XYZ file of C-alpha atoms in Angstrom:
693
model
C -15.311 17.110 -15.380
C -12.022 17.681 -13.584
C -9.777 15.020 -12.010
C -12.264 12.187 -12.512
C -10.611 9.121 -10.991
C -10.779 5.773 -12.784
C -12.805 3.382 -10.633
C -14.461 6.214 -8.691
C -17.893 5.594 -7.141
C -20.684 8.169 -6.758
C -21.143 9.765 -3.354
C -24.353 9.452 -1.312
C -26.157 12.784 -1.049
C -28.341 13.662 1.970
C -30.412 16.743 2.724
C -29.004 16.924 6.256
C -25.481 16.422 7.620
C -24.282 12.822 7.786
C -23.448 12.071 11.419
C -22.368 8.430 11.070
C -22.110 5.485 8.676
C -21.324 1.788 9.059
C -20.947 -1.367 6.931
C -22.754 -4.564 7.829
C -20.325 -7.373 8.789
C -20.787 -9.150 5.458
C -20.445 -5.909 3.498
C -23.802 -6.267 1.723
C -25.462 -3.275 3.393
C -24.426 0.150 4.596
C -26.247 2.224 7.217
C -26.105 6.022 7.276
C -27.350 8.265 10.082
C -28.834 11.536 8.857
C -31.061 13.555 11.182
C -33.420 11.394 13.224
C -33.604 8.490 10.773
C -31.337 5.564 9.905
C -30.963 4.949 6.146
C -29.868 1.459 5.060
C -28.370 0.945 1.564
C -27.563 -2.198 -0.417
C -23.907 -2.032 -1.486
C -24.499 -3.845 -4.790
C -26.303 -0.823 -6.247
C -26.400 1.657 -3.329
C -30.217 1.774 -3.376
C -32.111 2.474 -0.133
C -33.574 -0.696 1.441
C -34.780 0.515 4.881
C -35.443 3.714 6.801
C -35.642 3.090 10.565
C -37.635 5.612 12.622
C -38.706 5.615 16.280
C -36.430 7.731 18.445
C -38.227 10.827 19.722
C -35.090 12.963 19.368
C -32.061 13.184 17.078
C -30.128 9.900 16.737
C -26.471 10.317 17.674
C -24.915 6.914 16.932
C -25.599 3.661 15.051
C -23.916 0.280 14.474
C -24.390 -3.347 13.413
C -24.171 -6.340 15.718
C -21.261 -8.682 14.846
C -23.534 -11.227 13.154
C -25.333 -8.462 11.269
C -28.876 -9.304 12.345
C -29.344 -6.175 14.466
C -28.713 -2.447 14.289
C -28.266 -0.508 17.521
C -28.658 3.223 18.027
C -28.201 5.871 20.706
C -30.224 9.063 20.838
C -30.685 12.456 22.407
C -33.796 10.937 24.028
C -31.393 9.192 26.504
C -32.094 5.683 25.232
C -30.241 2.925 23.447
C -32.327 0.941 20.930
C -31.762 -2.408 19.250
C -33.441 -3.005 15.836
C -34.179 -6.122 13.796
C -32.454 -5.703 10.417
C -34.947 -7.886 8.505
C -38.231 -6.532 9.850
C -37.151 -3.128 11.105
C -38.821 -3.794 14.496
C -37.371 -2.270 17.685
C -36.408 -5.197 19.981
C -34.965 -3.458 23.088
C -34.924 -0.003 24.628
C -32.256 0.525 27.327
C -33.288 3.211 29.820
C -31.152 4.720 32.569
C -28.614 7.115 31.088
C -28.635 10.461 32.902
C -28.317 12.497 29.698
C -28.461 12.092 25.940
C -26.579 9.109 24.485
C -23.865 10.285 22.133
C -22.373 6.967 21.078
C -23.005 3.206 21.235
C -20.801 0.277 20.163
C -21.242 -3.520 20.100
C -18.593 -5.957 21.368
C -17.329 -8.657 19.033
C -18.820 -11.385 21.235
C -22.322 -10.011 20.544
C -23.102 -9.767 24.274
C -22.172 -6.217 25.314
C -23.129 -2.736 24.193
C -21.130 0.272 25.372
C -22.777 3.686 25.537
C -21.459 7.098 26.492
C -23.128 10.296 27.622
C -21.771 13.719 28.469
C -21.656 12.814 32.180
C -18.101 11.431 31.787
C -19.084 7.765 32.208
C -19.033 4.676 29.993
C -21.892 2.199 30.470
C -21.700 -1.442 29.381
C -25.058 -3.175 28.770
C -25.355 -6.977 28.900
C -27.761 -8.261 26.226
C -27.865 -11.828 27.543
C -28.652 -10.817 31.125
C -30.723 -7.821 29.980
C -29.076 -5.512 32.518
C -26.342 -2.926 32.986
C -23.025 -4.810 33.127
C -20.797 -2.050 34.557
C -20.160 1.682 34.657
C -16.655 3.111 33.998
C -16.456 6.448 35.849
C -14.321 9.580 35.454
C -13.631 9.177 31.763
C -13.921 12.882 31.011
C -15.680 14.150 27.923
C -15.658 11.221 25.516
C -16.163 11.847 21.811
C -15.419 8.404 20.353
C -15.037 4.778 21.418
C -14.661 1.315 19.827
C -14.300 -2.308 20.946
C -11.295 -4.271 19.686
C -12.066 -7.256 17.388
C -11.625 -9.651 20.325
C -13.893 -7.558 22.533
C -11.460 -7.605 25.440
C -10.517 -3.937 25.137
C -12.318 -0.728 24.281
C -10.675 2.421 22.903
C -12.013 5.871 23.777
C -10.778 9.439 23.699
C -10.981 12.161 26.313
C -10.601 15.904 26.872
C -6.827 15.736 26.416
C -7.202 14.568 22.765
C -5.655 11.171 23.496
C -7.091 7.730 22.869
C -7.005 5.319 25.784
C -7.251 1.588 25.231
C -9.148 0.125 28.196
C -8.943 -3.499 29.359
C -12.578 -4.512 29.977
C -11.721 -7.423 32.258
C -9.040 -5.717 34.326
C -10.765 -2.356 34.377
C -7.609 -0.340 33.661
C -5.814 1.562 30.885
C -3.784 -0.731 28.615
C -2.088 1.913 26.388
C -2.453 5.500 25.127
C -2.405 6.976 21.591
C -1.699 10.675 21.070
C -4.365 11.933 18.662
C -5.729 14.872 16.722
C -4.981 18.313 18.083
C -8.494 19.425 17.224
C -10.294 16.595 18.971
C -11.883 13.335 17.840
C -15.307 12.373 16.605
C -14.761 8.714 15.714
C -12.301 5.824 16.182
C -12.345 2.254 14.844
C -10.122 -0.837 15.030
C -9.007 -2.630 11.884
C -10.333 -6.212 11.494
C -6.896 -7.489 12.530
C -6.833 -5.194 15.555
C -3.371 -3.802 14.776
C -4.516 -0.428 13.456
C -6.925 2.294 14.535
C -8.546 4.835 12.231
C -9.687 8.206 13.579
C -11.525 11.282 12.341
C -12.086 14.671 13.911
C -12.474 18.407 13.684
C -9.450 18.857 11.427
C -11.474 17.355 8.519
C -8.758 14.691 8.222
C -8.760 10.912 8.564
C -5.755 9.413 10.365
C -4.435 5.847 10.459
C -2.560 4.727 13.591
C -0.388 1.760 14.560
C -1.838 0.363 17.790
C 1.408 -1.069 19.094
C 3.699 1.895 18.443
C 1.154 4.716 18.567
C 2.600 6.099 15.317
C 0.361 7.956 12.862
C 0.899 6.115 9.561
C -1.246 8.264 7.269
C -3.194 11.507 7.259
C -5.917 11.534 4.569
C -7.446 14.798 3.394
C -10.434 15.551 1.168
C -13.365 16.376 3.430
C -14.238 20.055 3.801
C -15.924 19.794 7.211
C -15.604 17.813 10.434
C -15.236 14.048 9.995
C -17.968 12.481 12.116
C -17.488 8.760 11.497
C -14.761 6.435 10.236
C -14.726 2.666 9.759
C -12.913 -0.171 8.002
C -14.491 -2.390 5.359
C -14.817 -6.056 6.449
C -11.593 -7.034 4.667
C -9.723 -4.040 6.055
C -8.593 -2.828 2.621
C -10.822 0.245 2.492
C -11.974 2.957 4.871
C -15.281 4.827 4.778
C -15.592 8.281 6.324
C -18.642 10.484 6.824
C -18.589 14.233 7.220
C -20.729 17.268 7.865
C -19.912 18.270 4.289
C -22.826 15.911 3.415
C -20.587 13.298 1.750
C -19.337 9.782 2.385
C -15.807 9.108 1.117
C -14.087 5.785 0.457
C -10.320 5.481 0.910
C -7.706 2.902 -0.061
C -5.832 1.744 3.048
C -2.579 1.077 1.182
C -2.308 4.417 -0.614
C -4.410 6.698 1.592
C -6.079 8.117 -1.538
C -9.720 8.227 -2.559
C -10.877 4.871 -3.819
C -9.603 4.421 -7.348
C -7.904 2.060 -9.759
C -4.338 3.327 -9.770
C -2.109 3.307 -12.846
C 1.100 4.140 -11.008
C 2.951 3.331 -7.814
C 2.499 5.591 -4.806
C 6.135 5.313 -3.754
C 9.620 4.950 -5.212
C 10.020 2.111 -7.724
C 12.668 -0.089 -6.108
C 13.159 -2.791 -8.757
C 12.137 -3.755 -12.303
C 12.290 -7.151 -14.024
C 11.477 -7.977 -17.647
C 9.776 -11.210 -18.762
C 10.630 -11.879 -22.442
C 8.257 -14.836 -22.757
C 5.277 -12.826 -21.540
C 6.471 -9.461 -22.901
C 5.711 -7.876 -19.550
C 7.544 -5.931 -16.890
C 7.178 -6.378 -13.136
C 7.874 -3.485 -10.776
C 7.951 -3.208 -6.995
C 7.734 -0.145 -4.841
C 7.806 1.468 -1.428
C 3.979 1.450 -1.608
C 4.015 -2.301 -0.677
C 2.756 -3.464 -4.108
C 4.108 -5.364 -7.114
C 2.651 -4.375 -10.487
C 2.677 -6.105 -13.866
C 2.797 -4.007 -17.040
C 2.265 -4.892 -20.674
C 5.582 -3.968 -22.279
C 4.002 -2.772 -25.528
C 1.038 -0.764 -24.261
C 2.060 0.183 -20.723
C -1.241 -1.078 -19.316
C -1.047 -2.264 -15.720
C -2.543 -5.744 -15.963
C -2.337 -6.777 -12.312
C -1.501 -5.391 -8.863
C -0.112 -7.883 -6.350
C -0.814 -6.964 -2.731
C -0.053 -8.891 0.425
C 3.072 -7.525 2.034
C 2.070 -6.256 5.463
C 1.064 -2.655 6.182
C 3.430 -0.054 4.778
C 6.095 -2.469 3.645
C 8.776 -1.323 1.229
C 9.104 -4.067 -1.384
C 12.846 -3.944 -2.073
C 13.374 -6.589 -4.742
C 11.645 -9.010 -7.092
C 12.834 -11.863 -9.298
C 11.203 -13.950 -12.043
C 11.718 -17.683 -12.078
C 13.639 -18.954 -15.156
C 10.351 -20.330 -16.486
C 8.757 -16.881 -15.881
C 5.655 -18.478 -14.365
C 6.461 -17.330 -10.812
C 7.654 -14.167 -9.163
C 9.314 -13.762 -5.782
C 9.404 -10.561 -3.711
C 10.950 -9.397 -0.450
C 10.365 -6.417 1.788
C 10.707 -4.556 5.025
C 8.044 -6.738 6.689
C 10.643 -9.527 6.948
C 8.832 -11.877 4.574
C 9.556 -13.419 1.175
C 6.496 -14.015 -0.986
C 6.104 -16.347 -3.938
C 3.484 -15.374 -6.545
C 1.817 -17.096 -9.481
C 2.382 -14.744 -12.420
C -0.768 -15.681 -14.339
C -3.331 -15.513 -11.544
C -1.543 -13.140 -9.180
C -2.170 -15.543 -6.290
C 0.330 -15.693 -3.428
C 1.569 -19.312 -3.397
C 3.773 -19.164 -0.293
C 4.726 -16.705 2.431
C 8.273 -17.569 3.494
C 8.802 -16.533 7.097
C 11.828 -16.872 9.330
C 13.772 -13.663 8.904
C 13.274 -11.379 11.893
C 14.456 -8.224 10.098
C 13.767 -6.597 6.716
C 14.707 -8.716 3.698
C 16.761 -6.605 1.284
C 17.416 -8.986 -1.596
C 15.872 -12.096 -3.135
C 16.661 -14.201 -6.198
C 15.637 -17.413 -7.953
C 18.329 -19.972 -8.645
C 19.163 -20.504 -12.358
C 17.169 -23.763 -12.350
C 14.204 -22.193 -10.527
C 14.128 -24.845 -7.809
C 15.514 -22.632 -5.052
C 15.192 -19.085 -3.711
C 17.863 -17.120 -1.846
C 17.037 -14.217 0.460
C 19.248 -11.806 2.406
C 18.462 -10.060 5.689
C 20.387 -8.672 8.640
C 23.196 -11.144 9.462
C 21.619 -14.152 7.691
C 20.967 -15.633 4.267
C 18.243 -18.240 3.776
C 17.751 -20.750 0.970
C 14.183 -21.900 0.336
C 12.655 -24.752 -1.622
C 10.729 -22.994 -4.398
C 8.081 -25.723 -4.558
C 7.246 -26.239 -0.893
C 8.408 -22.950 0.615
C 10.479 -24.795 3.235
C 13.763 -23.310 4.456
C 16.660 -25.573 3.399
C 19.675 -23.659 4.747
C 20.438 -20.702 6.992
C 23.830 -19.129 6.313
C 25.351 -17.370 9.312
C 28.729 -15.659 9.252
C 28.364 -11.988 8.405
C 28.768 -9.751 11.440
C 26.760 -6.904 9.901
C 23.637 -6.496 7.825
C 23.476 -8.540 4.599
C 22.230 -6.350 1.762
C 22.791 -8.499 -1.331
C 22.704 -12.163 -2.345
C 23.117 -13.623 -5.834
C 23.496 -17.046 -7.457
C 26.364 -18.045 -9.707
C 25.346 -18.636 -13.352
C 25.699 -22.405 -12.774
C 23.480 -22.231 -9.665
C 25.852 -24.253 -7.454
C 27.049 -21.275 -5.439
C 25.631 -18.120 -3.863
C 27.507 -14.935 -3.012
C 26.492 -12.579 -0.216
C 27.804 -9.246 1.033
C 26.905 -6.437 3.380
C 27.974 -3.856 5.891
C 30.883 -5.902 7.315
C 32.882 -5.363 4.089
C 33.205 -9.068 3.224
C 31.932 -11.235 0.384
C 31.074 -14.805 1.320
C 30.683 -17.686 -1.132
C 28.335 -20.503 -0.119
C 27.756 -24.027 -1.397
C 23.998 -24.164 -1.968
C 23.860 -27.953 -1.530
C 25.837 -28.429 1.678
C 25.436 -24.928 3.110
C 29.203 -24.625 3.718
C 31.020 -21.301 3.398
C 33.656 -21.908 0.696
C 35.425 -18.540 0.835
C 35.324 -15.336 2.844
C 36.650 -12.561 0.593
C 38.168 -9.758 2.657
C 39.735 -6.502 1.520
C 37.140 -3.750 1.434
C 37.467 -1.335 4.351
C 33.794 -0.292 4.288
C 30.398 -1.827 3.602
C 29.636 -3.489 0.244
C 26.513 -2.375 -1.644
C 26.670 -4.551 -4.799
C 28.086 -7.948 -5.838
C 27.757 -9.521 -9.310
C 29.077 -12.670 -10.994
C 30.690 -12.507 -14.419
C 28.655 -14.211 -17.185
C 30.856 -17.356 -17.047
C 30.846 -17.441 -13.235
C 34.636 -17.397 -12.846
C 34.857 -13.894 -11.442
C 33.008 -11.671 -8.959
C 32.953 -7.872 -8.864
C 32.137 -5.963 -5.678
C 31.760 -2.232 -4.939
C 32.093 -0.475 -1.621
C 31.961 2.737 0.335
C 35.782 2.697 0.323
C 35.657 4.125 -3.270
C 37.017 0.949 -4.879
C 35.886 -1.859 -7.160
C 37.401 -5.302 -6.480
C 37.547 -8.272 -8.836
C 37.798 -11.723 -7.242
C 38.752 -15.157 -8.522
C 35.847 -17.402 -7.526
C 37.785 -20.685 -7.481
C 40.814 -19.442 -5.537
C 38.972 -16.879 -3.408
C 41.584 -14.178 -3.986
C 41.419 -10.553 -5.175
C 42.856 -10.213 -8.681
C 42.360 -6.474 -9.209
C 41.614 -3.379 -7.141
C 40.089 -0.758 -9.417
C 40.834 2.740 -8.119
C 39.601 5.975 -9.664
C 36.242 6.958 -8.218
C 36.351 9.915 -5.852
C 33.543 8.727 -3.604
C 31.453 5.677 -2.657
C 30.867 3.274 -5.557
C 27.193 2.292 -5.655
C 26.595 0.531 -8.994
C 28.394 -2.335 -10.780
C 27.540 -4.393 -13.858
C 29.340 -6.817 -16.218
C 29.060 -6.422 -19.972
C 27.176 -9.271 -21.692
C 30.471 -10.859 -22.867
C 32.142 -10.352 -19.493
C 35.227 -8.596 -20.862
C 34.282 -5.324 -19.224
C 32.690 -4.077 -16.020
C 30.954 -0.717 -15.524
C 30.886 1.070 -12.190
C 29.175 4.271 -11.035
C 29.500 6.521 -8.053
C 26.414 8.131 -6.607
C 28.353 11.212 -5.551
C 31.246 11.752 -7.985
C 28.735 11.633 -10.888
C 30.881 9.445 -13.180
C 30.600 6.042 -14.853
C 33.841 4.130 -15.388
C 34.419 1.218 -17.800
C 37.122 -1.270 -16.734
C 38.872 -4.124 -18.542
C 38.317 -7.282 -16.475
C 41.593 -8.916 -17.614
C 44.007 -6.051 -17.069
C 42.042 -3.968 -14.582
C 42.646 -0.827 -16.685
C 40.052 1.957 -16.884
C 39.074 2.196 -20.577
C 36.722 5.178 -20.304
C 35.445 7.636 -17.722
C 31.978 8.826 -18.700
C 31.566 12.408 -17.500
C 28.575 14.691 -17.999
C 25.972 14.062 -15.336
C 25.361 17.102 -13.183
C 23.745 15.200 -10.310
C 24.150 11.884 -8.467
C 23.929 8.756 -10.654
C 21.221 6.326 -9.544
C 21.148 3.651 -12.285
C 23.316 2.120 -15.049
C 22.748 -0.780 -17.453
C 24.474 -2.343 -20.463
C 22.319 -2.975 -23.504
C 21.805 -6.686 -24.374
C 24.428 -6.549 -27.162
C 26.844 -4.623 -24.972
C 27.435 -1.799 -27.452
C 25.543 0.804 -25.403
C 25.298 1.713 -21.753
C 22.562 3.877 -20.254
C 22.869 5.948 -17.081
C 20.394 8.011 -15.093
C 20.876 10.751 -12.523
C 19.055 12.029 -9.468
C 17.274 14.791 -11.410
C 15.948 12.494 -14.125
C 18.745 13.235 -16.596
C 19.236 10.227 -18.876
C 22.317 9.570 -20.999
C 23.157 6.943 -23.605
C 26.845 6.155 -24.170
C 28.841 4.358 -26.855
C 30.817 1.656 -25.012
C 33.614 1.508 -27.604
C 34.370 5.242 -27.690
C 32.931 6.506 -24.422
C 31.021 9.166 -26.355
C 27.619 10.404 -25.127
C 25.118 9.609 -27.884
C 21.982 11.077 -26.299
C 21.103 13.302 -23.374
C 17.505 13.673 -22.200
C 17.986 17.204 -20.854
C 19.394 18.391 -24.189
C 16.639 16.865 -26.318
C 14.257 19.659 -27.224
C 11.286 17.331 -27.582
C 11.412 16.293 -23.935
C 13.164 19.133 -22.163
C 10.035 20.777 -20.665
C 8.287 17.633 -19.436
C 7.930 17.933 -15.659
C 7.516 14.247 -15.083
C 11.111 13.448 -16.117
C 12.494 15.264 -13.089
C 12.068 12.305 -10.759
C 15.229 10.225 -10.444
C 15.336 6.672 -11.783
C 15.861 3.892 -9.231
C 15.241 0.813 -11.363
C 16.215 0.151 -14.967
C 16.005 -2.795 -17.372
C 16.707 -3.278 -21.086
C 14.036 -5.243 -22.934
C 14.799 -6.550 -26.412
C 18.069 -8.195 -27.554
C 18.282 -5.591 -30.362
C 19.243 -2.699 -28.057
C 16.148 -0.778 -29.115
C 14.068 -0.343 -25.933
C 14.348 -0.092 -22.161
C 12.074 0.531 -19.180
C 12.760 2.743 -16.170
C 11.013 3.289 -12.836
C 11.476 6.435 -10.762
C 11.067 7.932 -7.329
C 7.576 9.251 -8.004
C 6.235 5.741 -8.621
C 5.957 5.989 -12.408
C 7.159 3.467 -14.988
C 8.081 4.408 -18.570
C 9.149 2.605 -21.726
C 11.697 4.208 -24.054
C 12.490 3.246 -27.654
C 16.028 3.747 -28.982
C 16.119 4.779 -32.660
C 19.313 5.089 -34.688
C 18.997 7.588 -37.523
C 22.153 7.433 -39.662
C 24.938 8.140 -37.158
C 22.774 9.638 -34.421
C 20.636 8.104 -31.708
C 17.285 9.393 -30.535
C 15.401 8.036 -27.547
C 11.629 8.441 -27.553
C 9.172 7.585 -24.825
C 6.545 5.060 -25.955
C 4.382 5.061 -22.818
C 4.306 6.010 -19.161
C 2.074 5.020 -16.273
C -0.618 7.550 -15.363
C -2.058 8.961 -12.194
C -5.486 7.375 -12.722
C -7.298 10.703 -13.262
C -9.030 12.232 -16.247
C -10.021 15.838 -16.948
C -12.604 16.579 -19.650
C -14.324 19.748 -20.792
C -18.031 19.828 -21.686
C -18.545 16.087 -21.207
C -21.860 14.936 -22.692
C -23.631 11.616 -22.096
C -26.758 12.347 -24.156
C -28.306 9.080 -25.446
C -25.329 7.011 -24.267
C -26.383 3.373 -23.877
C -25.233 0.764 -21.357
C -24.357 2.995 -18.410
C -24.994 1.365 -15.041
C -26.949 3.214 -12.386
C -23.733 3.822 -10.428
C -21.862 5.255 -13.418
C -24.797 7.434 -14.380
C -24.955 8.887 -10.866
C -21.209 9.489 -10.814
C -21.195 11.266 -14.180
C -24.095 13.504 -13.175
C -22.335 14.374 -9.909
C -19.236 15.252 -11.924
C -21.178 17.656 -14.141
C -21.715 15.608 -17.305
C -24.529 16.992 -19.468
C -27.405 15.196 -21.147
C -29.501 12.148 -20.350
C -28.179 8.653 -21.131
C -30.493 6.115 -22.699
C -30.822 3.783 -19.742
C -33.749 2.378 -17.800
C -33.722 3.776 -14.313
C -34.930 1.499 -11.580
C -37.028 2.865 -8.820
C -35.304 2.274 -5.491
C -37.599 0.335 -3.205
C -37.688 2.187 0.070
C -39.309 0.616 3.061
C -40.040 3.078 5.852
C -40.318 1.417 9.230
C -42.053 3.376 11.949
C -43.203 2.723 15.487
C -46.321 4.810 15.831
C -46.995 3.480 19.296
C -43.690 4.889 20.643
C -44.329 8.618 20.357
C -43.726 10.102 23.751
C -40.325 11.212 24.869
C -38.701 8.739 27.264
C -37.536 10.278 30.549
C -33.893 9.943 31.598
C -34.699 8.856 35.155
C -34.517 5.142 35.843
C -37.647 5.447 38.019
C -39.760 6.734 35.147
C -42.416 4.299 34.016
C -41.784 2.912 30.560
C -44.319 3.829 27.875
C -46.670 1.349 26.253
C -44.591 -0.614 23.761
C -45.307 -3.099 20.988
C -45.017 -6.771 21.988
C -41.666 -7.079 20.203
C -40.019 -4.311 22.254
C -38.595 -4.574 25.754
C -37.634 -1.543 27.864
C -34.638 -2.176 30.165
C -33.385 0.156 32.887
C -30.252 0.257 35.029
C -32.154 -1.291 37.953
C -32.908 -4.587 36.184
């Protein structure tokens, strides 16, 4: 069994190509179109519950009504049929299309059905009036169409491989999406109506932003044309059907096959350690926050909620470590309960991405930084208490003083501003940098601030007086990292480009050591809790451990024979945090989305750094897997293992799937396409409706 994915479900195998599939609105059933029959499955165990038969030719399209009590279908026999989901009876037959019906869709209001043929026209059928509502002419060759959740627009493609969004009331094109180069077979709106999913001849599934027309994701895996795509009722998963005889489930956030992931799918932007809970929280460009057990590396919870493809830039634990706050490119700040993972508040007000967020030292307030503004929020109610305005450029960083009575902000305008968190007044505007500021930190006692800038300098400021006490010059390029030692007597700075770390005395401003050795750009630095060590990481994944007193390099990852050949260390570290107060372990997150814990071991006069755990990719490869006489396997797991090639028979009671085949023996003749053709004899529950009614 190769690349078995944790959390994977078995696929549904059919003898003929799968032309279409659809969830019921409540998600409890799933209909699949294969050949001339409609197969209905229960999603709790994926057993067959109904097989609907009656069309005299191949069925081209199926769907559920919004309330889920009906299934509708369109066929090569030129009719549209409406079925009762409980009994399987055919309730209506719409007659009047001039050729075979390729596709049918229901409106959200439960009163219209749209059908398309190869005559270049869209027909809307009114279920309440039992007549043809309207005909939209000159649409070209349409391969796919879908109503929006509100039912006021319908999206359909045409010969030019573009999707047009049509206003039903106005009868005109609302907007256009440029689509697959190989042509479409299916389109669907997300439940929120802000995204469209499409599938076509390229064997790919694509996710589009309705407003911008941008293709957000291209998902591959099918080996033949994708014939149907749809969202799950919550909008968190996508199902796709293909002529490769499979149905695939996809995760909307990651674009991967449905699985339980053990790593981020984007760069790890920030890491925070919780000593009380012995856990680490990480955030990523993949829009998620993940909690890890610090000892085992097990991902205990994934927090999702930031909109769409949000980059989550920063996170912060409350002092009590019972809450977590996050910020991202969606312009929101979110407050989470650490234990349950529930989102307690969504703090809205920023109109641009929020780059930084932090709890106050008492935990009663939250500060967030966005373009031009800083906001202070009540951590209990989520209400905005203050809006700080003064920066003339983007604000990239905000931080509280250790006492919690002041907040410092900085950004692209090259100034540091100090704010009174009670009154909201700006106490000082610290000017001197000639370029934008990327980092600002308070000293441990709160009397001093250090700032770094693109002007290649580090500046130390007196908080009370608001004046610059030292300008630290030495870096040859932009300074991107700054950190105080635990005692505050020293500050470490790093330049992304000049590849050095410099240690400065905060009293005299003298450079004590220049740490040289990295061959690529430095992306992270951190003092150990005792302050005797400092770790640095470069763009290629090269890690170094330095003695603060001597400036000597104690350990280098690239020169350690035990780890030199490991491919997964090549990704650069973006986030870094020391764990224990004994300087013996730290955790790092990198650009590939992985998180690792390292243990620092001192053996006589030498240091060795060993990896304890790393997050995985959620896949497993086994040779000659055997499940003979295994007990306790569910039906789903048994089917998945057999599909994956596992040998042997598990000791499990197999349940016979109850299949109910519904037929309409009285409807056997082929219905004519002409509206003047006399309808056949039908059961009492079925009504034939033509265009003339």
